[in-house]
Amino acid sequence: MARIVMKFGGTSMAGIERIRNVANRVKHEVELGNEVAVVVSAMSGETDRLVNFCREASPLYDPREYDVVVASGEQVTSGLLAIVLQSLGVKARSWLGWQLPIRTSDAHASARIQEINSEAIGKAMAAGEVAVIPGFQGLTEDERVTTLGRGGSDTSAVAVAAAMKADRCDIYTDVDGVYTTDPRIVPKARKLAKVTYEEMLELASVGAKVLQTRSVGLAMKEKVRVQVLSSFDEPTDNPTPGTMIVGEEELEGTAMERQLITGIAYDKNETKITLIAVPDRPGAVASIFAPLADANINVDMIVQNVAHDTGSTDVTFTVPSAELARSLDVLERERGNIGYERLTHDANVAKISVVGVGMRSHAGVASKMFSALAARGINVLAITTSEIKVSVLIHEDYTELAVRVLHTAYGLDAEDAA
């Protein structure tokens, strides 16, 4: 018998028939003898609808009341799932965030989970009752409802699994696992049996949409084994039909050493900004990035060119496309302090990343990437690296070609790639 947390997203909960499908999956786990808690998202599109209501009510809405409104979507699906489970003969009840409680910070609309009281829910599960918990929501110390931000239900599920010392946390999505790359671009992409926390964290941060970055970071911190699997496949007695996200130590003794690259991700939501003729003096770079940081704008790739004979240099960096307008506003206001001559920006770019723990013990990963792209005439505009990742910025027209070329270059098309 295992203790399992099952999480279902908005697509899985989009209507009563899909909720019945979820209930049958939960019933299957119960019949296998497992103790089960379920974390649910709002129905697909419901959170957007509620957000729009708040914006229509007042452009300057109170974020505390905003959280009260948008948290209601998960309350509806948790109650409906409990009702359907009961109709199938499964003991179940819903537990709202304030009933556990799930304590969070007071940063409304982007709160962080601080602790979960799992005593009552643990007793209920031990007695054979399925606990249905709305994701995305919590409670501050002064008893105000909070929400965790987009994708927060993944984080809720991992946090519940950690608090209850669950054997694993199953995240049900519209894909059946983590692939070497997007199978819509590369049909030969392979589903991976296991991926390390670090690899998944890097993949999530550079464009892979399978898991929310915060949830992977929490899983790594709390050592929660997470499985990604499809809510549309038939239930199976195999406890791990998807991709397991695990600690690196769990892969020791496997083929990890020869698995140079685990996956390739891409992200088109990047914009390149170049400041031309920035004074080449100490503090010049700080005068650019400190104001952006103060505005909570995340800067990714940074390239500083060799200084011109005129005593100036060009500085290029990328920001999320959604932050372009704010970035330009900040830079224009700070133009006198920075001293740049002019500014250009280009939204027609994409970031391509190769990720794998095998990089730690193999040389030449970046060289192979650059050579493969150059052979197909793909120009690299910027580069950034970490211990297990190399990312390049290219023109977005070459995105799919670059992904396919690199997938082949690193041998991920091979029969033993999975």
Coordinates of C-alpha atoms in Angstrom, one line a residue:
M1 CA 0.0 0.0 0.0
A2 CA 1.2 3.5 -0.9
R3 CA 0.2 7.0 0.1
I4 CA -0.3 9.0 -3.1
V5 CA -1.2 12.6 -4.0
M6 CA -2.9 12.8 -7.4
K7 CA -3.1 16.3 -9.1
F8 CA -5.4 17.1 -12.0
G9 CA -5.3 20.3 -14.0
G10 CA -8.0 22.4 -15.6
T11 CA -8.2 20.3 -18.8
S12 CA -8.8 17.2 -16.8
M13 CA -11.6 18.9 -14.8
A14 CA -13.3 20.6 -17.8
G15 CA -16.9 19.4 -17.3
I16 CA -18.7 16.7 -15.5
E17 CA -17.7 13.9 -17.9
R18 CA -14.1 14.6 -17.4
I19 CA -14.5 14.9 -13.7
R20 CA -16.1 11.4 -13.9
N21 CA -13.0 10.2 -15.7
V22 CA -10.9 11.6 -12.9
A23 CA -13.1 10.0 -10.3
N24 CA -12.6 6.6 -12.0
R25 CA -8.9 7.0 -11.9
V26 CA -9.0 7.9 -8.2
K27 CA -11.3 4.9 -7.5
H28 CA -8.8 2.6 -9.3
E29 CA -6.0 3.7 -7.0
V30 CA -8.2 3.2 -4.0
E31 CA -9.1 -0.3 -5.1
L32 CA -5.3 -1.0 -5.4
G33 CA -5.2 -0.4 -1.6
N34 CA -3.6 3.0 -1.7
E35 CA -4.3 6.0 0.5
V36 CA -5.2 8.9 -1.8
A37 CA -5.4 12.6 -1.6
V38 CA -6.4 14.6 -4.8
V39 CA -5.5 18.2 -5.6
V40 CA -7.6 19.8 -8.3
S41 CA -7.4 22.9 -10.5
A42 CA -10.4 25.0 -11.6
M43 CA -12.1 24.0 -14.8
S44 CA -10.2 25.0 -17.9
G45 CA -10.7 28.7 -18.6
E46 CA -12.5 29.4 -15.3
T47 CA -9.7 31.2 -13.6
D48 CA -9.4 33.6 -16.6
R49 CA -13.1 34.2 -16.5
L50 CA -12.9 35.1 -12.8
V51 CA -9.8 37.3 -13.3
N52 CA -11.7 39.3 -16.0
F53 CA -14.6 39.8 -13.6
C54 CA -12.2 41.4 -11.1
R55 CA -10.8 43.7 -13.9
E56 CA -14.2 44.7 -15.0
A57 CA -15.3 45.5 -11.4
S58 CA -12.3 47.8 -10.9
P59 CA -8.9 48.2 -12.7
L60 CA -7.4 49.0 -9.2
Y61 CA -9.0 46.0 -7.4
D62 CA -8.0 45.0 -3.9
P63 CA -5.7 42.0 -4.3
R64 CA -7.1 40.4 -1.1
E65 CA -10.6 40.4 -2.6
Y66 CA -9.1 39.3 -6.0
D67 CA -7.9 36.2 -4.3
V68 CA -11.3 35.5 -2.7
V69 CA -12.8 35.6 -6.2
V70 CA -10.3 33.6 -8.2
A71 CA -9.9 30.9 -5.5
S72 CA -13.5 29.9 -5.9
G73 CA -12.8 28.0 -9.2
E74 CA -10.9 25.3 -7.3
Q75 CA -13.6 25.2 -4.6
V76 CA -16.2 24.2 -7.2
T77 CA -14.2 21.4 -8.8
S78 CA -13.1 19.9 -5.4
G79 CA -16.8 19.7 -4.3
L80 CA -17.9 18.3 -7.6
L81 CA -15.2 15.6 -7.6
A82 CA -16.1 14.6 -4.0
I83 CA -19.8 14.3 -5.1
V84 CA -18.9 12.1 -8.1
L85 CA -16.6 9.9 -6.0
Q86 CA -19.3 9.4 -3.4
S87 CA -21.7 8.3 -6.3
L88 CA -19.1 5.7 -7.2
G89 CA -19.1 4.3 -3.7
V90 CA -15.8 5.9 -2.7
K91 CA -15.6 7.6 0.7
A92 CA -14.5 11.1 0.0
R93 CA -14.8 14.7 1.2
S94 CA -13.4 18.1 0.2
W95 CA -11.0 20.1 2.3
L96 CA -10.6 23.7 1.4
G97 CA -7.3 25.5 2.0
W98 CA -8.6 27.2 5.1
Q99 CA -9.9 23.9 6.6
L100 CA -6.5 22.2 6.7
P101 CA -5.1 25.0 6.9
I102 CA -2.5 25.6 4.1
R103 CA -0.6 28.6 5.6
T104 CA 1.0 31.0 3.1
S105 CA 2.7 34.3 3.0
D106 CA 0.6 37.4 2.5
A107 CA 1.7 38.2 -1.0
H108 CA -1.7 38.1 -2.6
A109 CA -2.0 36.6 -6.1
S110 CA 1.6 35.1 -5.7
A111 CA 1.7 33.7 -2.2
R112 CA 4.2 31.1 -1.1
I113 CA 3.3 28.1 1.0
Q114 CA 4.8 28.1 4.5
E115 CA 3.3 25.1 6.2
I116 CA 0.4 22.6 5.9
N117 CA -1.3 21.0 8.9
S118 CA -1.8 17.4 7.7
E119 CA -3.0 15.8 10.9
A120 CA -6.7 15.8 10.3
I121 CA -6.4 14.8 6.6
G122 CA -3.9 12.1 7.5
K123 CA -6.4 10.5 9.9
A124 CA -9.1 10.7 7.3
M125 CA -7.0 9.0 4.7
A126 CA -5.8 6.3 7.1
A127 CA -9.5 5.6 7.6
G128 CA -10.0 5.0 3.9
E129 CA -11.4 8.4 3.0
V130 CA -10.2 10.2 -0.2
A131 CA -9.3 13.8 0.6
V132 CA -10.1 16.2 -2.2
I133 CA -8.1 19.5 -1.9
P134 CA -8.4 22.6 -4.1
G135 CA -5.0 23.6 -5.4
F136 CA -3.8 27.2 -5.9
Q137 CA -5.2 28.5 -2.6
G138 CA -4.1 29.0 1.0
L139 CA -4.6 31.2 4.1
T140 CA -2.5 33.9 5.7
E141 CA -1.8 34.2 9.4
D142 CA -4.6 36.9 9.6
E143 CA -7.0 34.4 8.1
R144 CA -7.2 36.0 4.6
V145 CA -7.6 33.7 1.5
T146 CA -4.5 33.8 -0.8
T147 CA -3.7 32.3 -4.2
L148 CA -0.3 31.0 -5.4
G149 CA -0.1 32.4 -8.9
R150 CA -0.4 30.7 -12.3
G151 CA 0.3 27.0 -12.2
G152 CA 0.0 27.1 -8.4
S153 CA -1.9 23.8 -8.2
D154 CA 1.2 21.9 -9.1
T155 CA 3.0 23.6 -6.1
S156 CA 0.0 22.8 -3.9
A157 CA 0.1 19.1 -4.8
V158 CA 3.9 18.8 -4.1
A159 CA 3.5 20.7 -0.8
V160 CA 0.6 18.4 0.3
A161 CA 2.7 15.3 -0.7
A162 CA 5.7 16.7 1.3
A163 CA 3.5 17.4 4.4
M164 CA 1.9 14.0 4.3
K165 CA 5.2 12.2 3.5
A166 CA 3.6 10.6 0.4
D167 CA 5.3 7.9 -1.5
R168 CA 4.9 10.0 -4.7
C169 CA 3.0 12.9 -6.2
D170 CA 1.3 12.1 -9.6
I171 CA 0.8 15.1 -11.8
Y172 CA -1.8 14.3 -14.5
T173 CA -1.6 16.5 -17.6
D174 CA -2.5 16.2 -21.3
V175 CA 0.9 14.5 -22.1
D176 CA 2.0 11.1 -20.9
G177 CA 5.4 12.1 -19.6
V178 CA 8.5 14.2 -20.2
Y179 CA 10.0 13.8 -23.7
T180 CA 13.4 14.5 -25.1
T181 CA 11.8 17.5 -26.9
D182 CA 8.4 18.6 -28.2
P183 CA 7.0 15.6 -30.1
R184 CA 5.0 17.9 -32.3
I185 CA 8.2 19.2 -33.7
V186 CA 10.3 15.9 -33.6
P187 CA 8.1 12.8 -34.0
K188 CA 11.1 10.7 -32.9
A189 CA 11.2 12.4 -29.5
R190 CA 11.2 9.8 -26.8
K191 CA 9.5 9.6 -23.4
L192 CA 12.0 9.5 -20.6
A193 CA 11.5 7.0 -17.7
K194 CA 13.3 9.2 -15.2
V195 CA 14.6 12.8 -15.1
T196 CA 16.5 14.4 -12.2
Y197 CA 15.1 17.4 -10.3
E198 CA 17.9 19.6 -11.6
E199 CA 17.2 18.7 -15.2
M200 CA 13.5 19.2 -14.9
L201 CA 14.1 22.5 -13.1
E202 CA 16.3 23.7 -16.0
L203 CA 13.9 22.4 -18.7
A204 CA 10.9 24.1 -17.0
S205 CA 12.8 27.4 -16.7
V206 CA 13.8 27.4 -20.4
G207 CA 10.5 26.7 -22.0
A208 CA 9.2 23.2 -21.2
K209 CA 5.6 23.6 -20.2
V210 CA 5.1 20.2 -18.5
L211 CA 5.6 21.4 -14.8
Q212 CA 5.6 24.7 -13.1
T213 CA 9.1 25.7 -12.1
R214 CA 8.2 26.5 -8.5
S215 CA 6.7 23.0 -8.0
V216 CA 9.9 21.3 -9.2
G217 CA 12.0 23.5 -6.9
L218 CA 9.8 22.5 -4.0
A219 CA 10.0 18.8 -4.9
M220 CA 13.8 19.0 -5.0
K221 CA 13.9 20.8 -1.7
E222 CA 11.5 18.4 0.0
K223 CA 12.7 15.2 -1.9
V224 CA 9.2 14.5 -3.2
R225 CA 9.1 11.9 -6.0
V226 CA 7.0 13.4 -8.8
Q227 CA 5.5 11.5 -11.7
V228 CA 4.2 13.2 -14.9
L229 CA 1.5 11.2 -16.7
S230 CA -1.6 11.6 -18.9
S231 CA -5.1 11.9 -17.5
F232 CA -6.4 10.6 -20.9
D233 CA -4.7 7.2 -20.9
E234 CA -6.5 4.2 -19.4
P235 CA -5.7 3.4 -15.7
T236 CA -3.1 0.8 -15.3
D237 CA -1.8 -1.4 -12.4
N238 CA 1.7 -0.2 -13.3
P239 CA 2.4 2.4 -10.6
T240 CA 4.9 4.4 -12.7
P241 CA 3.7 4.5 -16.4
G242 CA 4.8 8.1 -16.8
T243 CA 8.1 10.0 -16.2
M244 CA 9.5 10.1 -12.7
I245 CA 11.2 13.2 -11.4
V246 CA 13.7 12.0 -8.8
G247 CA 17.0 12.8 -7.0
E248 CA 20.2 12.2 -8.9
E249 CA 21.1 9.5 -6.4
E250 CA 18.2 7.4 -7.6
L251 CA 19.8 7.2 -11.1
E252 CA 23.2 6.0 -9.8
G253 CA 24.2 2.7 -11.4
T254 CA 22.0 3.4 -14.4
A255 CA 22.9 4.6 -17.9
M256 CA 23.1 8.2 -16.7
E257 CA 26.8 8.6 -17.4
R258 CA 26.3 7.9 -21.2
Q259 CA 23.1 10.0 -21.3
L260 CA 24.9 13.2 -22.3
I261 CA 21.8 15.3 -23.1
T262 CA 18.4 14.6 -21.5
G263 CA 16.2 17.1 -23.4
I264 CA 16.0 20.1 -25.7
A265 CA 13.6 22.9 -25.0
Y266 CA 12.7 26.1 -26.8
D267 CA 11.0 29.4 -25.8
K268 CA 9.7 32.0 -28.2
N269 CA 8.6 34.3 -25.4
E270 CA 11.9 36.2 -25.3
T271 CA 12.8 39.7 -26.6
K272 CA 16.3 40.9 -27.3
I273 CA 17.2 44.5 -26.2
T274 CA 20.4 46.2 -27.2
L275 CA 21.7 49.5 -25.7
I276 CA 24.2 51.0 -28.2
A277 CA 27.2 53.1 -27.2
V278 CA 27.0 52.7 -23.4
P279 CA 29.9 54.5 -21.7
D280 CA 32.7 52.0 -21.0
R281 CA 33.3 52.8 -17.3
P282 CA 32.9 51.0 -14.0
G283 CA 29.3 50.9 -12.9
A284 CA 27.8 51.3 -16.3
V285 CA 26.4 47.7 -16.4
A286 CA 25.0 48.1 -12.9
S287 CA 23.2 51.3 -14.0
I288 CA 21.3 49.2 -16.6
F289 CA 20.4 46.1 -14.6
A290 CA 19.7 47.6 -11.1
P291 CA 16.7 49.6 -12.3
L292 CA 15.3 46.5 -14.1
A293 CA 15.8 44.4 -11.0
D294 CA 14.0 47.0 -8.9
A295 CA 11.1 46.8 -11.3
N296 CA 11.1 42.9 -10.8
I297 CA 12.0 42.4 -14.5
N298 CA 13.9 39.1 -15.0
V299 CA 16.9 39.5 -17.3
D300 CA 18.2 36.3 -18.9
M301 CA 21.0 36.3 -21.5
I302 CA 23.6 39.2 -21.3
V303 CA 26.3 40.0 -23.9
Q304 CA 28.7 42.9 -23.6
N305 CA 30.7 43.7 -26.7
V306 CA 34.3 44.7 -26.9
A307 CA 34.7 48.4 -26.2
H308 CA 34.8 50.8 -29.2
D309 CA 37.7 53.2 -29.7
T310 CA 35.3 55.9 -28.7
G311 CA 35.2 54.6 -25.1
S312 CA 31.8 53.0 -25.4
T313 CA 30.4 49.5 -25.7
D314 CA 27.1 47.8 -26.7
V315 CA 25.1 45.7 -24.2
T316 CA 22.6 43.1 -25.3
F317 CA 20.2 41.2 -23.1
T318 CA 16.9 39.4 -23.2
V319 CA 13.7 39.9 -21.2
P320 CA 10.3 38.0 -21.3
S321 CA 8.3 39.4 -24.1
A322 CA 5.5 40.2 -21.7
E323 CA 7.9 42.6 -19.9
L324 CA 9.1 44.4 -23.0
A325 CA 6.9 47.5 -22.5
R326 CA 7.9 47.9 -18.9
S327 CA 11.6 47.3 -19.7
L328 CA 11.6 50.0 -22.4
D329 CA 9.9 52.4 -20.0
V330 CA 12.4 51.8 -17.2
L331 CA 15.4 52.1 -19.6
E332 CA 14.0 55.3 -21.1
R333 CA 13.6 56.9 -17.7
E334 CA 17.1 55.8 -16.7
R335 CA 18.7 57.0 -20.0
G336 CA 20.4 59.9 -18.4
N337 CA 22.0 57.7 -15.7
I338 CA 23.0 55.0 -18.1
G339 CA 24.2 57.3 -20.9
Y340 CA 23.4 55.1 -23.9
E341 CA 23.1 56.6 -27.3
R342 CA 20.2 54.6 -28.6
L343 CA 18.2 51.5 -28.0
T344 CA 16.9 48.7 -30.3
H345 CA 14.8 45.6 -29.6
D346 CA 13.9 42.5 -31.5
A347 CA 11.0 40.2 -30.6
N348 CA 11.6 37.8 -33.5
V349 CA 14.0 35.6 -31.5
A350 CA 13.8 32.2 -29.7
K351 CA 15.9 30.6 -27.0
I352 CA 17.0 27.0 -27.7
S353 CA 18.4 25.0 -24.7
V354 CA 20.1 21.6 -24.3
V355 CA 19.9 20.2 -20.8
G356 CA 21.5 17.1 -19.2
V357 CA 23.4 16.1 -16.1
G358 CA 25.8 14.2 -18.4
M359 CA 27.4 17.6 -19.2
R360 CA 29.2 17.5 -15.8
S361 CA 31.4 14.6 -17.0
H362 CA 31.6 15.3 -20.7
A363 CA 33.4 18.0 -22.6
G364 CA 32.4 19.4 -26.0
V365 CA 28.6 19.8 -25.5
A366 CA 28.6 23.5 -26.4
S367 CA 31.0 22.9 -29.3
K368 CA 28.7 20.2 -30.8
M369 CA 25.7 22.6 -30.4
F370 CA 27.4 25.5 -32.2
S371 CA 28.8 23.2 -35.0
A372 CA 25.4 21.6 -35.6
L373 CA 23.7 25.0 -35.9
A374 CA 26.4 26.5 -38.0
A375 CA 26.2 23.6 -40.5
R376 CA 22.5 24.5 -41.1
G377 CA 23.3 28.2 -41.4
I378 CA 21.7 29.2 -38.1
N379 CA 23.3 32.2 -36.5
V380 CA 23.8 32.4 -32.7
L381 CA 22.9 35.8 -31.3
A382 CA 23.6 35.2 -27.6
I383 CA 24.7 32.4 -25.3
T384 CA 24.2 31.5 -21.6
T385 CA 25.3 28.4 -19.7
S386 CA 24.9 26.6 -16.4
E387 CA 26.5 23.4 -15.1
I388 CA 23.9 21.3 -16.9
K389 CA 22.5 23.6 -19.6
V390 CA 23.6 25.5 -22.7
S391 CA 21.2 28.0 -24.2
V392 CA 21.5 30.0 -27.4
L393 CA 19.4 32.8 -28.9
I394 CA 18.5 32.5 -32.6
H395 CA 16.0 34.1 -35.0
E396 CA 12.6 32.5 -34.3
D397 CA 12.2 31.4 -38.0
Y398 CA 14.8 28.7 -37.3
T399 CA 13.2 27.4 -34.1
E400 CA 11.9 24.1 -35.4
L401 CA 14.9 23.4 -37.6
A402 CA 17.3 24.1 -34.6
V403 CA 15.3 21.7 -32.4
R404 CA 15.3 18.9 -35.0
V405 CA 19.0 19.4 -35.8
L406 CA 20.1 19.3 -32.2
H407 CA 17.9 16.3 -31.3
T408 CA 19.7 14.4 -34.0
A409 CA 23.1 15.7 -33.2
Y410 CA 23.0 14.5 -29.6
G411 CA 21.7 11.1 -30.6
L412 CA 18.3 11.5 -29.1
D413 CA 16.7 10.0 -32.2
A414 CA 18.4 6.6 -31.5
E415 CA 16.5 3.6 -30.4
D416 CA 18.1 3.6 -27.0
A417 CA 17.5 7.3 -26.3
A418 CA 14.8 6.6 -23.8

